PDB file of C-alpha atoms and ligand atoms in Angstrom:
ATOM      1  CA  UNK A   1    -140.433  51.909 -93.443  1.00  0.00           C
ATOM      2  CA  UNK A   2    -137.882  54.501 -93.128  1.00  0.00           C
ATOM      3  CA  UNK A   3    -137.451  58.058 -91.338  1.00  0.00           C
ATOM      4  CA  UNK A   4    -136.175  60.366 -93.395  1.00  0.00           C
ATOM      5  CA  UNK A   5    -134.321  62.078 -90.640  1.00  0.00           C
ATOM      6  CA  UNK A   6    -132.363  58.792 -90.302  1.00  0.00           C
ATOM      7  CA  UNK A   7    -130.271  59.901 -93.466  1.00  0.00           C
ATOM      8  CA  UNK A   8    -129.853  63.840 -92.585  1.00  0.00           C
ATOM      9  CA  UNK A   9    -128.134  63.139 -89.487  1.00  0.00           C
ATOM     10  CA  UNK A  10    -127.112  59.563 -89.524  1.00  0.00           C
ATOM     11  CA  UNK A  11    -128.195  57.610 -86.802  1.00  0.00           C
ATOM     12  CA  UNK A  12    -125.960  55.087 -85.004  1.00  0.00           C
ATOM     13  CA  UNK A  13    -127.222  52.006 -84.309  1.00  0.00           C
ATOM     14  CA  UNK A  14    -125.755  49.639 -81.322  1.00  0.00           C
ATOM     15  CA  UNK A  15    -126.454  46.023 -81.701  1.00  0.00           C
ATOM     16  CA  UNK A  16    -125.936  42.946 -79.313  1.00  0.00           C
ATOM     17  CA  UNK A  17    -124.492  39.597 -80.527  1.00  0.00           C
ATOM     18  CA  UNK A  18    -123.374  40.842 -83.752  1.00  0.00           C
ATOM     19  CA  UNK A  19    -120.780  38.484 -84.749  1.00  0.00           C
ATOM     20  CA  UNK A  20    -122.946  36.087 -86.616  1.00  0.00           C
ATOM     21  CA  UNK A  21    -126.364  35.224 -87.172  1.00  0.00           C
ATOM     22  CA  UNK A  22    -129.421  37.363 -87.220  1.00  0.00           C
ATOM     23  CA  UNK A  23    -127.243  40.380 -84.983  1.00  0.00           C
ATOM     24  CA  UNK A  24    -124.586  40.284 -87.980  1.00  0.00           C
ATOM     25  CA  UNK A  25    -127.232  40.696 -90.933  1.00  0.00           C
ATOM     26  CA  UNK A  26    -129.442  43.032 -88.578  1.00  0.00           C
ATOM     27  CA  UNK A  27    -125.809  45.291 -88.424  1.00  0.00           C
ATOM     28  CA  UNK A  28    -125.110  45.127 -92.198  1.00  0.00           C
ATOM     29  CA  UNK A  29    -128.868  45.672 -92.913  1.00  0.00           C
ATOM     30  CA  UNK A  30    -128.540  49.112 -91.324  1.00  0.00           C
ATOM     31  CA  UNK A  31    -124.905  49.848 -92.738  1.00  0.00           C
ATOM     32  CA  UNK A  32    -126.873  49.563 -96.066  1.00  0.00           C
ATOM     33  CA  UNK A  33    -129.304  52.041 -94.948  1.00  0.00           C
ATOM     34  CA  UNK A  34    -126.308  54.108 -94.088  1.00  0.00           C
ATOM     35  CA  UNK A  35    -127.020  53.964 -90.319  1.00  0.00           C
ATOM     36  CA  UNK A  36    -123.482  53.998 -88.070  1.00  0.00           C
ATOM     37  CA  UNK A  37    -123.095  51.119 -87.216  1.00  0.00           C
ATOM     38  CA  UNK A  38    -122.000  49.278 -84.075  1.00  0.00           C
ATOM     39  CA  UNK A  39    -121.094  45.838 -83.551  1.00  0.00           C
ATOM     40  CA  UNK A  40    -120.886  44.731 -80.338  1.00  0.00           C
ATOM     41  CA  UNK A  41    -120.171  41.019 -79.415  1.00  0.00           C
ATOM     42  CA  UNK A  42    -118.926  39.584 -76.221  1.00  0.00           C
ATOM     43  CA  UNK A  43    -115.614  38.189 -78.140  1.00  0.00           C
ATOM     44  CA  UNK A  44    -113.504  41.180 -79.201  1.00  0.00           C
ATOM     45  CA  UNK A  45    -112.055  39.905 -82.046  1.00  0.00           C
ATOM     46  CA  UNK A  46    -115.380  38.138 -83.650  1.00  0.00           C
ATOM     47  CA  UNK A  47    -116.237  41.891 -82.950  1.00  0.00           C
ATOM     48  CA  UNK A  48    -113.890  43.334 -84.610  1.00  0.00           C
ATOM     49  CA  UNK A  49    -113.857  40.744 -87.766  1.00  0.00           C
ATOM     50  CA  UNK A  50    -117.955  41.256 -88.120  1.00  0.00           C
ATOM     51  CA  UNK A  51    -117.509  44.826 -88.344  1.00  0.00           C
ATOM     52  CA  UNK A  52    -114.466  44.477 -90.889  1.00  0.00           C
ATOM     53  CA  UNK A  53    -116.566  42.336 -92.999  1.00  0.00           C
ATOM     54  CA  UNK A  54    -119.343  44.612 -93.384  1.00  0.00           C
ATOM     55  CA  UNK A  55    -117.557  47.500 -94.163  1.00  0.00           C
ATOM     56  CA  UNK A  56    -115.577  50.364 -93.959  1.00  0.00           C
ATOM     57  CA  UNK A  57    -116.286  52.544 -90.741  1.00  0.00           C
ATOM     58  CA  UNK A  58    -118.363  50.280 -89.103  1.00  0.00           C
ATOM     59  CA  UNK A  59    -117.727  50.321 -85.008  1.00  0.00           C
ATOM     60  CA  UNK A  60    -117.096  47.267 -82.610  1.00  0.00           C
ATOM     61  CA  UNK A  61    -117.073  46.730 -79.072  1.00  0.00           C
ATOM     62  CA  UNK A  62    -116.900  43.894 -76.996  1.00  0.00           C
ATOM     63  CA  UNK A  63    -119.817  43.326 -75.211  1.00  0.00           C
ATOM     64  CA  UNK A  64    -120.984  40.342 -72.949  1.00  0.00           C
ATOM     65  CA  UNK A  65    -125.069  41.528 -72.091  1.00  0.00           C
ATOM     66  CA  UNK A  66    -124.403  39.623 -69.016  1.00  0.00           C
ATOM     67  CA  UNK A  67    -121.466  41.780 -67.481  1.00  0.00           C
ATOM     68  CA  UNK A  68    -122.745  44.965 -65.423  1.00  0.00           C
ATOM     69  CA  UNK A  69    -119.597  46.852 -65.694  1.00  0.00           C
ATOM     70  CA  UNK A  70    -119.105  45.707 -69.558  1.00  0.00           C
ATOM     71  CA  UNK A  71    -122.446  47.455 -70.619  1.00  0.00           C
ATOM     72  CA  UNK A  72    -121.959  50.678 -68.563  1.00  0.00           C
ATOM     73  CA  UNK A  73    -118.620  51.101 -69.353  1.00  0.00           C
ATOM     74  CA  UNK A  74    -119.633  50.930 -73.305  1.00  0.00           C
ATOM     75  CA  UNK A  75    -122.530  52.951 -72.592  1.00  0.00           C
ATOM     76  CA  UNK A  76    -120.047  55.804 -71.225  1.00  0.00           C
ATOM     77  CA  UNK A  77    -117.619  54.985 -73.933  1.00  0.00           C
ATOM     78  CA  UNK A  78    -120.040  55.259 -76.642  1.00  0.00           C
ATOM     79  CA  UNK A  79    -122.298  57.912 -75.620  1.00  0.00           C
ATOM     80  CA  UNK A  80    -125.835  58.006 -76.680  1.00  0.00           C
ATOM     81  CA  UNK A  81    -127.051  56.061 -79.606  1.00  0.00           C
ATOM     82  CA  UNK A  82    -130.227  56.125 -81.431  1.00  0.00           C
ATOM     83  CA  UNK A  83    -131.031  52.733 -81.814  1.00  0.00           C
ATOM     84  CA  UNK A  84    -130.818  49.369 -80.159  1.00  0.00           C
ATOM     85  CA  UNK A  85    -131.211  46.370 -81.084  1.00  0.00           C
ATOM     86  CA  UNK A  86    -130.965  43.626 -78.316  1.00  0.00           C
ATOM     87  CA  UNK A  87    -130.513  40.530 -80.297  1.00  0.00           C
ATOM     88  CA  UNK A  88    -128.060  38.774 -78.115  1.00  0.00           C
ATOM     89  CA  UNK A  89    -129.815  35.479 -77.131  1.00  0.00           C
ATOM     90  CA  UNK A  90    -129.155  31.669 -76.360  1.00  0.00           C
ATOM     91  CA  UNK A  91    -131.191  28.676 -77.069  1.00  0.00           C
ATOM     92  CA  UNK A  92    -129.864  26.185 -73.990  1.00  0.00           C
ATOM     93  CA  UNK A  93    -133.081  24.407 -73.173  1.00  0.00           C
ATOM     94  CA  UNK A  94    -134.099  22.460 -76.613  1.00  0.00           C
ATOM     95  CA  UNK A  95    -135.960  18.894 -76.066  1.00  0.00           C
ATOM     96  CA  UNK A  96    -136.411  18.914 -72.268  1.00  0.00           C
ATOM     97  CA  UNK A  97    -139.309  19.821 -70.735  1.00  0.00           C
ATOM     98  CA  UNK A  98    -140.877  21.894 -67.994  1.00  0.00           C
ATOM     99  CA  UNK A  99    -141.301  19.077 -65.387  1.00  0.00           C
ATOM    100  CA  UNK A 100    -137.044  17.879 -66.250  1.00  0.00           C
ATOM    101  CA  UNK A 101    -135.517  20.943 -67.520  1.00  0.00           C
ATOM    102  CA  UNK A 102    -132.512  21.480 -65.066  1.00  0.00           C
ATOM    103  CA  UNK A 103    -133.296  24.542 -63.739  1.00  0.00           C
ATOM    104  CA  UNK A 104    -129.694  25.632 -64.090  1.00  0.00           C
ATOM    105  CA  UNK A 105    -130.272  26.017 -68.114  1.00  0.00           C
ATOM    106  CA  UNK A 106    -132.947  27.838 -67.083  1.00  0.00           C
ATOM    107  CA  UNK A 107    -131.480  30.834 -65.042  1.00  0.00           C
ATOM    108  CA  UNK A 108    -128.372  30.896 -67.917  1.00  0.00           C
ATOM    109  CA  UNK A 109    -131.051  31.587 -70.320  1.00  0.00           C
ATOM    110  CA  UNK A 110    -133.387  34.194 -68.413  1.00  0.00           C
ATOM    111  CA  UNK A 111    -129.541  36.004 -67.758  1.00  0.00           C
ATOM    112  CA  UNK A 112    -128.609  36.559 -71.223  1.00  0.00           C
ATOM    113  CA  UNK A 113    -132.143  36.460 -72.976  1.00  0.00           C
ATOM    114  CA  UNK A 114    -133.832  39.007 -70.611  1.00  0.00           C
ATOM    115  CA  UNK A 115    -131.271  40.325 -67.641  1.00  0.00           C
ATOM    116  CA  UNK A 116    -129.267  40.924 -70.944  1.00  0.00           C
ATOM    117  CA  UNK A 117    -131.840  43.013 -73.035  1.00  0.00           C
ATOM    118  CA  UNK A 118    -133.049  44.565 -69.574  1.00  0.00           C
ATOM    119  CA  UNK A 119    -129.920  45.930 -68.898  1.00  0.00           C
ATOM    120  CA  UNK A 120    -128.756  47.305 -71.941  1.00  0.00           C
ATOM    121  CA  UNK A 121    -132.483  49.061 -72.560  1.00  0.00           C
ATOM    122  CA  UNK A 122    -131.307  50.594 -68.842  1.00  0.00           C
ATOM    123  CA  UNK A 123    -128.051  51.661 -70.199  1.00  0.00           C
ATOM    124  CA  UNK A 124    -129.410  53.216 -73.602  1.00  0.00           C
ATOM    125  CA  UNK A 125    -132.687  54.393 -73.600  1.00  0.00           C
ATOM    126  CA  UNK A 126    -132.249  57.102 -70.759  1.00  0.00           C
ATOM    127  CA  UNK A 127    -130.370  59.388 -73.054  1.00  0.00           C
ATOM    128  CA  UNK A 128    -132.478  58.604 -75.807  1.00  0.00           C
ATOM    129  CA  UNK A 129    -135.518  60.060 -74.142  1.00  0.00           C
ATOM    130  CA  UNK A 130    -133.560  62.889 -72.912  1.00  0.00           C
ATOM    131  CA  UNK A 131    -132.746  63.657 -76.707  1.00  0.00           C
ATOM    132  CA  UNK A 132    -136.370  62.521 -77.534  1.00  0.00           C
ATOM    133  CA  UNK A 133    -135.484  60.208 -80.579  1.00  0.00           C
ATOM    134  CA  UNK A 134    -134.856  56.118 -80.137  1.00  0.00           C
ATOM    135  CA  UNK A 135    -135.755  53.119 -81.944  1.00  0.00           C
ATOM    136  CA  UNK A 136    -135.356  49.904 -79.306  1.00  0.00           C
ATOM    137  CA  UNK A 137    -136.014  46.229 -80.971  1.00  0.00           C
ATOM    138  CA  UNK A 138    -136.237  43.480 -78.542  1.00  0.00           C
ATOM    139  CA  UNK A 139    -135.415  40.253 -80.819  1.00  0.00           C
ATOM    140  CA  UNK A 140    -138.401  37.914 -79.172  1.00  0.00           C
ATOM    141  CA  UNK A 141    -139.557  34.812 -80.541  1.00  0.00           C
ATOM    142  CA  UNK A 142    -142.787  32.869 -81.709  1.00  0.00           C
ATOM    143  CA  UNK A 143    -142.543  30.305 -78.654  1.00  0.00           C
ATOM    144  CA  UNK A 144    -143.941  33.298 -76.470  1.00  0.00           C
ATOM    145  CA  UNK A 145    -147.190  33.309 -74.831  1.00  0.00           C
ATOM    146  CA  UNK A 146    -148.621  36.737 -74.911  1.00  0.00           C
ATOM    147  CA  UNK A 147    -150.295  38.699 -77.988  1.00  0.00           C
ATOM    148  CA  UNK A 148    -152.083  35.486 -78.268  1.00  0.00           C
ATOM    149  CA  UNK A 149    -149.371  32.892 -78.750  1.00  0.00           C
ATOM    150  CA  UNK A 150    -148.739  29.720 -77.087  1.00  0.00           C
ATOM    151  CA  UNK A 151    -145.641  28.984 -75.230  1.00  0.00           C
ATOM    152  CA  UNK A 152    -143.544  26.655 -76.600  1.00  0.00           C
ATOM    153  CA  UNK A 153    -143.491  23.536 -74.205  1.00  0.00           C
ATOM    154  CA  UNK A 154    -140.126  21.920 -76.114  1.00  0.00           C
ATOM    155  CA  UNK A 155    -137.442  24.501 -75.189  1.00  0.00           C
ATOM    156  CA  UNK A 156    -139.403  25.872 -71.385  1.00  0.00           C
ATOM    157  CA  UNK A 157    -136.759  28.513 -70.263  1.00  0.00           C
ATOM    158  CA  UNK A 158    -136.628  29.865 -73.830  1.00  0.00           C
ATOM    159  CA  UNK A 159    -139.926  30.028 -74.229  1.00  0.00           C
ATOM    160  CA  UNK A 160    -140.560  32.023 -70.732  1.00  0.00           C
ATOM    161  CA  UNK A 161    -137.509  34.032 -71.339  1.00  0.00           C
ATOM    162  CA  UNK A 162    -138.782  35.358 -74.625  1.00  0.00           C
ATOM    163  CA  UNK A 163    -142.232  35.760 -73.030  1.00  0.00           C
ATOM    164  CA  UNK A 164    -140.774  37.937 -70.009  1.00  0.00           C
ATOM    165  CA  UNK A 165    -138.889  39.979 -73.093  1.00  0.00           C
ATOM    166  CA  UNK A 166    -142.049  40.685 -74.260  1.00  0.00           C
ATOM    167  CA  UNK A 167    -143.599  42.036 -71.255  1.00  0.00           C
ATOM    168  CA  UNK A 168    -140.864  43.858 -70.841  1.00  0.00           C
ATOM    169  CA  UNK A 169    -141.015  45.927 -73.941  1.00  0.00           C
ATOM    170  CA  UNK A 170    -144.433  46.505 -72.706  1.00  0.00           C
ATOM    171  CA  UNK A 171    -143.372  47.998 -69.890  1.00  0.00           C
ATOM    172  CA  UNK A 172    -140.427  49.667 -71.780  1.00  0.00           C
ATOM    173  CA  UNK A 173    -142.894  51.303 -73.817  1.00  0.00           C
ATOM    174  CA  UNK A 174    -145.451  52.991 -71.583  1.00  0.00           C
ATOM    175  CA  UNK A 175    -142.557  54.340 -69.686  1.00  0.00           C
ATOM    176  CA  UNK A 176    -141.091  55.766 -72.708  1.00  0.00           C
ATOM    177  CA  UNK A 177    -144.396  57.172 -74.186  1.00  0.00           C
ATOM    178  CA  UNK A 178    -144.707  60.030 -75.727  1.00  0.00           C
ATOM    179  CA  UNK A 179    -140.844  60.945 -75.675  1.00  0.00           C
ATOM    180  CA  UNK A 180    -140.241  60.359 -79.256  1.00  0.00           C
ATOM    181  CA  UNK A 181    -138.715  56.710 -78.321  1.00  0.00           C
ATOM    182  CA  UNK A 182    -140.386  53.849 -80.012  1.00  0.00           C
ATOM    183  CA  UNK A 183    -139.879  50.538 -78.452  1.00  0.00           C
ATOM    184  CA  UNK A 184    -141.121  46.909 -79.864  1.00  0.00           C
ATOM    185  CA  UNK A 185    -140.017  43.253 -79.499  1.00  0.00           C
ATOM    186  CA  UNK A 186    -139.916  41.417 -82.977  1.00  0.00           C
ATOM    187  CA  UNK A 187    -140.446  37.878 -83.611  1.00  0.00           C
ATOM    188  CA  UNK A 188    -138.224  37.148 -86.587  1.00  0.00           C
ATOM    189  CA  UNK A 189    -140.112  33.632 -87.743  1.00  0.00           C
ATOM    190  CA  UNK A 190    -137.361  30.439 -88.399  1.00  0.00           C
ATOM    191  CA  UNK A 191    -134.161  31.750 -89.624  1.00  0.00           C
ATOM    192  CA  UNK A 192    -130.816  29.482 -90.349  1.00  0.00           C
ATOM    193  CA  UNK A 193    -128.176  30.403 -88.005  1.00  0.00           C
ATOM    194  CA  UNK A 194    -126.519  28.352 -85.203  1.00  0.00           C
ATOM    195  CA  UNK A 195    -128.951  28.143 -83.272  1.00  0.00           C
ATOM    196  CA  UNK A 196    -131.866  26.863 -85.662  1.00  0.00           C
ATOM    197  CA  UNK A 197    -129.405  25.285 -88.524  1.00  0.00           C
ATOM    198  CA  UNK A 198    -132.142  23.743 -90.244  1.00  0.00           C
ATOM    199  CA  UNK A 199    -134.088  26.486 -91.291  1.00  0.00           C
ATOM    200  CA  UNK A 200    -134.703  27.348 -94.955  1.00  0.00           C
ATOM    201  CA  UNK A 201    -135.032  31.511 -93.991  1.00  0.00           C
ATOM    202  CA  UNK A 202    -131.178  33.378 -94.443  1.00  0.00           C
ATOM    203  CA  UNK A 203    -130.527  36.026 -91.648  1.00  0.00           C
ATOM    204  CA  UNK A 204    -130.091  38.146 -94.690  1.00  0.00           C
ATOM    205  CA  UNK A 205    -134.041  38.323 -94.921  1.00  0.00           C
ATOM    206  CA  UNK A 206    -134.723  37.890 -91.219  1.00  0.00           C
ATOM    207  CA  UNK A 207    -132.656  41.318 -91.003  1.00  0.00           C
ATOM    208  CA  UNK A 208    -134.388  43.807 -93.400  1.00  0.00           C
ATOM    209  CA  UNK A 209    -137.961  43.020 -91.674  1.00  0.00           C
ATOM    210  CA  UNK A 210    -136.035  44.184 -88.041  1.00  0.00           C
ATOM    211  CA  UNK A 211    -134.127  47.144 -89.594  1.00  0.00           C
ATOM    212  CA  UNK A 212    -137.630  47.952 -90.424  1.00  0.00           C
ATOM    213  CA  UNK A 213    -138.532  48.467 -87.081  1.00  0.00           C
ATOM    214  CA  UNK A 214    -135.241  49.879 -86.056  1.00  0.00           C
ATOM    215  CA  UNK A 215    -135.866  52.815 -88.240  1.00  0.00           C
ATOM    216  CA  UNK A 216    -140.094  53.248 -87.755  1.00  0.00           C
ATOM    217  CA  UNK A 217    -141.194  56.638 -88.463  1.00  0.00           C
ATOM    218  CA  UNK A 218    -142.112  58.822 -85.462  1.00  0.00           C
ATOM    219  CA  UNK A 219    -146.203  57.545 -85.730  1.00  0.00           C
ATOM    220  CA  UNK A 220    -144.527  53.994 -85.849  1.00  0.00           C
ATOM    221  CA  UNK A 221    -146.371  51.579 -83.382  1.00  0.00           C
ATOM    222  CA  UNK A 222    -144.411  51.392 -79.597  1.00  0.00           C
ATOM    223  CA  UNK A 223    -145.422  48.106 -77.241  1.00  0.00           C
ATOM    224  CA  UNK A 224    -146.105  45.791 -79.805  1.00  0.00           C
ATOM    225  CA  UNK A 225    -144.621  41.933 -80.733  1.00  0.00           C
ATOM    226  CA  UNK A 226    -144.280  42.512 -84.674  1.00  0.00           C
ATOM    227  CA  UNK A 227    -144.057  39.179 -86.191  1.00  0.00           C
ATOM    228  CA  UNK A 228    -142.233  38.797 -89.630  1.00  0.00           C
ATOM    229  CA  UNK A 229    -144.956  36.898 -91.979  1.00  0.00           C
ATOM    230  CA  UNK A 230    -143.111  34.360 -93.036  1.00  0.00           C
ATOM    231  CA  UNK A 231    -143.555  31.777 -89.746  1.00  0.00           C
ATOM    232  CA  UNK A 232    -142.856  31.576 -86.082  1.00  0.00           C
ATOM    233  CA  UNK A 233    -139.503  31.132 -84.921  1.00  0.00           C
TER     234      UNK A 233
HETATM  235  N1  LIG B   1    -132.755  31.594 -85.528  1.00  0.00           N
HETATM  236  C1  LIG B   1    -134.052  31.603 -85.276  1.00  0.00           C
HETATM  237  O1  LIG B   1    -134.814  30.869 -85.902  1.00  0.00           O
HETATM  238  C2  LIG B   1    -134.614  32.514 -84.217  1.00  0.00           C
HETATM  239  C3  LIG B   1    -136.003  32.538 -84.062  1.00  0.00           C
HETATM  240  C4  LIG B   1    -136.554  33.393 -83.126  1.00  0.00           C
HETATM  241  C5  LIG B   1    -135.734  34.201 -82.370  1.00  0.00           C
HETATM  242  N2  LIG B   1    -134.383  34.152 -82.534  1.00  0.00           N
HETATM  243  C6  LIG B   1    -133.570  35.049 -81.711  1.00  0.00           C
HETATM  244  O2  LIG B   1    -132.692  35.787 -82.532  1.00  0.00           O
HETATM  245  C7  LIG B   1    -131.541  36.178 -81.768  1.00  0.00           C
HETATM  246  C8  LIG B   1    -130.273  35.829 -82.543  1.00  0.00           C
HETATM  247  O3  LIG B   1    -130.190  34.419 -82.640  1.00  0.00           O
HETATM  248  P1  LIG B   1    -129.531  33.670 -83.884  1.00  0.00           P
HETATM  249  O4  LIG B   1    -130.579  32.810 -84.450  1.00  0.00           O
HETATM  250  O5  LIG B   1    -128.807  34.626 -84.742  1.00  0.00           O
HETATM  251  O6  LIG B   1    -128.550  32.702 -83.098  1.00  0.00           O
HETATM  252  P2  LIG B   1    -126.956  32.581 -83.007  1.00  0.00           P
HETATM  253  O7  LIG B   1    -126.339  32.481 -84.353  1.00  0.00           O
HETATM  254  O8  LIG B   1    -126.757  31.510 -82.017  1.00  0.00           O
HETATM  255  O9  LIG B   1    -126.507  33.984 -82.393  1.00  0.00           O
HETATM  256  C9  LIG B   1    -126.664  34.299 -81.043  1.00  0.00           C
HETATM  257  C10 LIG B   1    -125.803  35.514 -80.772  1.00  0.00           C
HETATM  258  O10 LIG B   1    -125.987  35.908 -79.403  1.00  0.00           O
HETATM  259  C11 LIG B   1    -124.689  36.073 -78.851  1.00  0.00           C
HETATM  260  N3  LIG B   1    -124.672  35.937 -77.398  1.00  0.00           N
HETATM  261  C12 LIG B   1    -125.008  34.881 -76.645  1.00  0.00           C
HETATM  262  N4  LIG B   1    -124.824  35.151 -75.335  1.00  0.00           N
HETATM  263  C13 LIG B   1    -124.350  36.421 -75.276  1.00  0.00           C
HETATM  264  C14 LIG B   1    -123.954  37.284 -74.224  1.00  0.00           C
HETATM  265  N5  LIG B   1    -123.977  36.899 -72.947  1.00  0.00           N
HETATM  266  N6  LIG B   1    -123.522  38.549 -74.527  1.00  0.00           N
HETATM  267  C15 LIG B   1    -123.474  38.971 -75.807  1.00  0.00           C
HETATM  268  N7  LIG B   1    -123.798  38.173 -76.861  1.00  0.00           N
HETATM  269  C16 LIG B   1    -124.243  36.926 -76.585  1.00  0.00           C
HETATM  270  C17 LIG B   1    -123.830  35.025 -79.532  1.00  0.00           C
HETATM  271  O11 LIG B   1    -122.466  35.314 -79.321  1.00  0.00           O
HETATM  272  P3  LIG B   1    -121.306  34.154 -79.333  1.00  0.00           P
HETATM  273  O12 LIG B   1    -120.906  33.973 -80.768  1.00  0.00           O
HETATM  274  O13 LIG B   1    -120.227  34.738 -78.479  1.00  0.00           O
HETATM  275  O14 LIG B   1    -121.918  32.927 -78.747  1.00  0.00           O
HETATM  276  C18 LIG B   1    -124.307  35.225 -80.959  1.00  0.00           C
HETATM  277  O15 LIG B   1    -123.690  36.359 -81.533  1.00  0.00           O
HETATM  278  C19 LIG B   1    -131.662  35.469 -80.424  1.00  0.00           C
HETATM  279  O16 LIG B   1    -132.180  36.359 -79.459  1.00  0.00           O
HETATM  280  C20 LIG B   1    -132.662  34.363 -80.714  1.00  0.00           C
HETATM  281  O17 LIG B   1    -133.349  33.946 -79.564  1.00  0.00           O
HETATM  282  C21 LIG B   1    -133.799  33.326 -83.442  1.00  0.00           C
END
């Protein structure tokens, strides 16, 4: 899926926790559909060496999701940008349950994995409705509970985190209806990186099935939890 505009006026695309992982594939993904690309990462030079790595001219900001001034700073640094992909995330919560999870773990991981997203969608899609073009992704997970899932009962405050993501790109997306800003949450099945090292799925492949969605054509679905085939994640 692509939008021929995309090319004809080259997009930029902002994305969150790009230093490794799925947010550094997602990045070079778009480079390679010759999007302009932004890294953003909340250590400056991991930043910087991401964007280095994937090419010439690609962007990079420092960016922790969790710092209010950080994010509207770089939103008045950057200026608009035509799509986001909120991808930052943490996994803190793995083996405990609901009933022992320290609750602590818990409030870390609703900060960055939807106070994060939240606030950067507040920072960036305001001036993409206003120029009536936006692609959001919202990197969700298969441990959610809506769309007909079942919540993951291993890793609780993940699990609820990534559910509350998902609600909110519901909300996200009535909002922005209409306005020529398309805005879905993507569960990107198992992929190796350090936070599920055992996988058998590269970022690599995680990453062309979400640049996908960060470049939908304008009757491309808005609202919805898109789940890459290969598995839950
Ligand atoms: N891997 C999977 O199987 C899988 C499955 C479903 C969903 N996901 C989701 O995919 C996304 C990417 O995860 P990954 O698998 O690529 O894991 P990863 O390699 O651990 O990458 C996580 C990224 O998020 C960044 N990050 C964490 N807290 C941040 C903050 N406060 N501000 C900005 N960046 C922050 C990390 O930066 P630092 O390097 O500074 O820590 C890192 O770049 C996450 O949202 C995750 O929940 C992954």
């Amino acid at each position: 899926m692509t939008d021929g505009n995309a090319a004809a006026e080259r997009r930029t695309a902002l994305i969150t926790g790009a230093n490794r992982g799925i947010g550094r594939a997602v990045a070079a993904e778009l480079y390679r559909r010759d999007l302009r690309v932004v890294v953003t990462a909340r250590d400056a030079d991991a930043a910087r060496e991401a964007a280095a790595g994937i090419g010439p001219g690609v962007l990079w900001h420092a960016l922790d999701v969790t710092d209010p001034d950080g994010v509207s700073r770089l939103g008045k640094e950057l200026g608009p940008v035509d799509v986001l992909v909120s991808n930052a995330g943490v996994l803190l919560d793995g083996g405990t349950d609901a009933l022992s999870v320290p609750l602590e773990l818990v409030e870390e991981t609703l900060r960055v994995n939807l106070l994060g997203s939240w606030r950067v969608t507040q920072e960036f899609i305001p001036p993409m409705v206003e120029r009536g073009w936006g692609r959001v992704v919202l990197i969700s997970s298969g441990t959610t509970a809506e769309f007909g899932g079942a919540l993951f009962a291993g890793a609780p405050g993940y699990s609820l985190s990534k559910s509350a993501l998902n609600g909110l790109t519901t909300l996200l997306a009535s909002q922005t209806a209409g306005s020529g800003v398309l805005v879905n949450a993507v569960n990107p099945g198992r992929v190796r990186t350090r936070m599920m090292p055992n996988q058998q799925t590269l970022p690599e492949d995680a990453a062309r099935f979400i640049a996908d969605v960060a470049t939908l054509p304008a009757d491309g679905p808005t609202g919805r939890f898109l789940t890459e085939k290969r598995g839950q994640g």
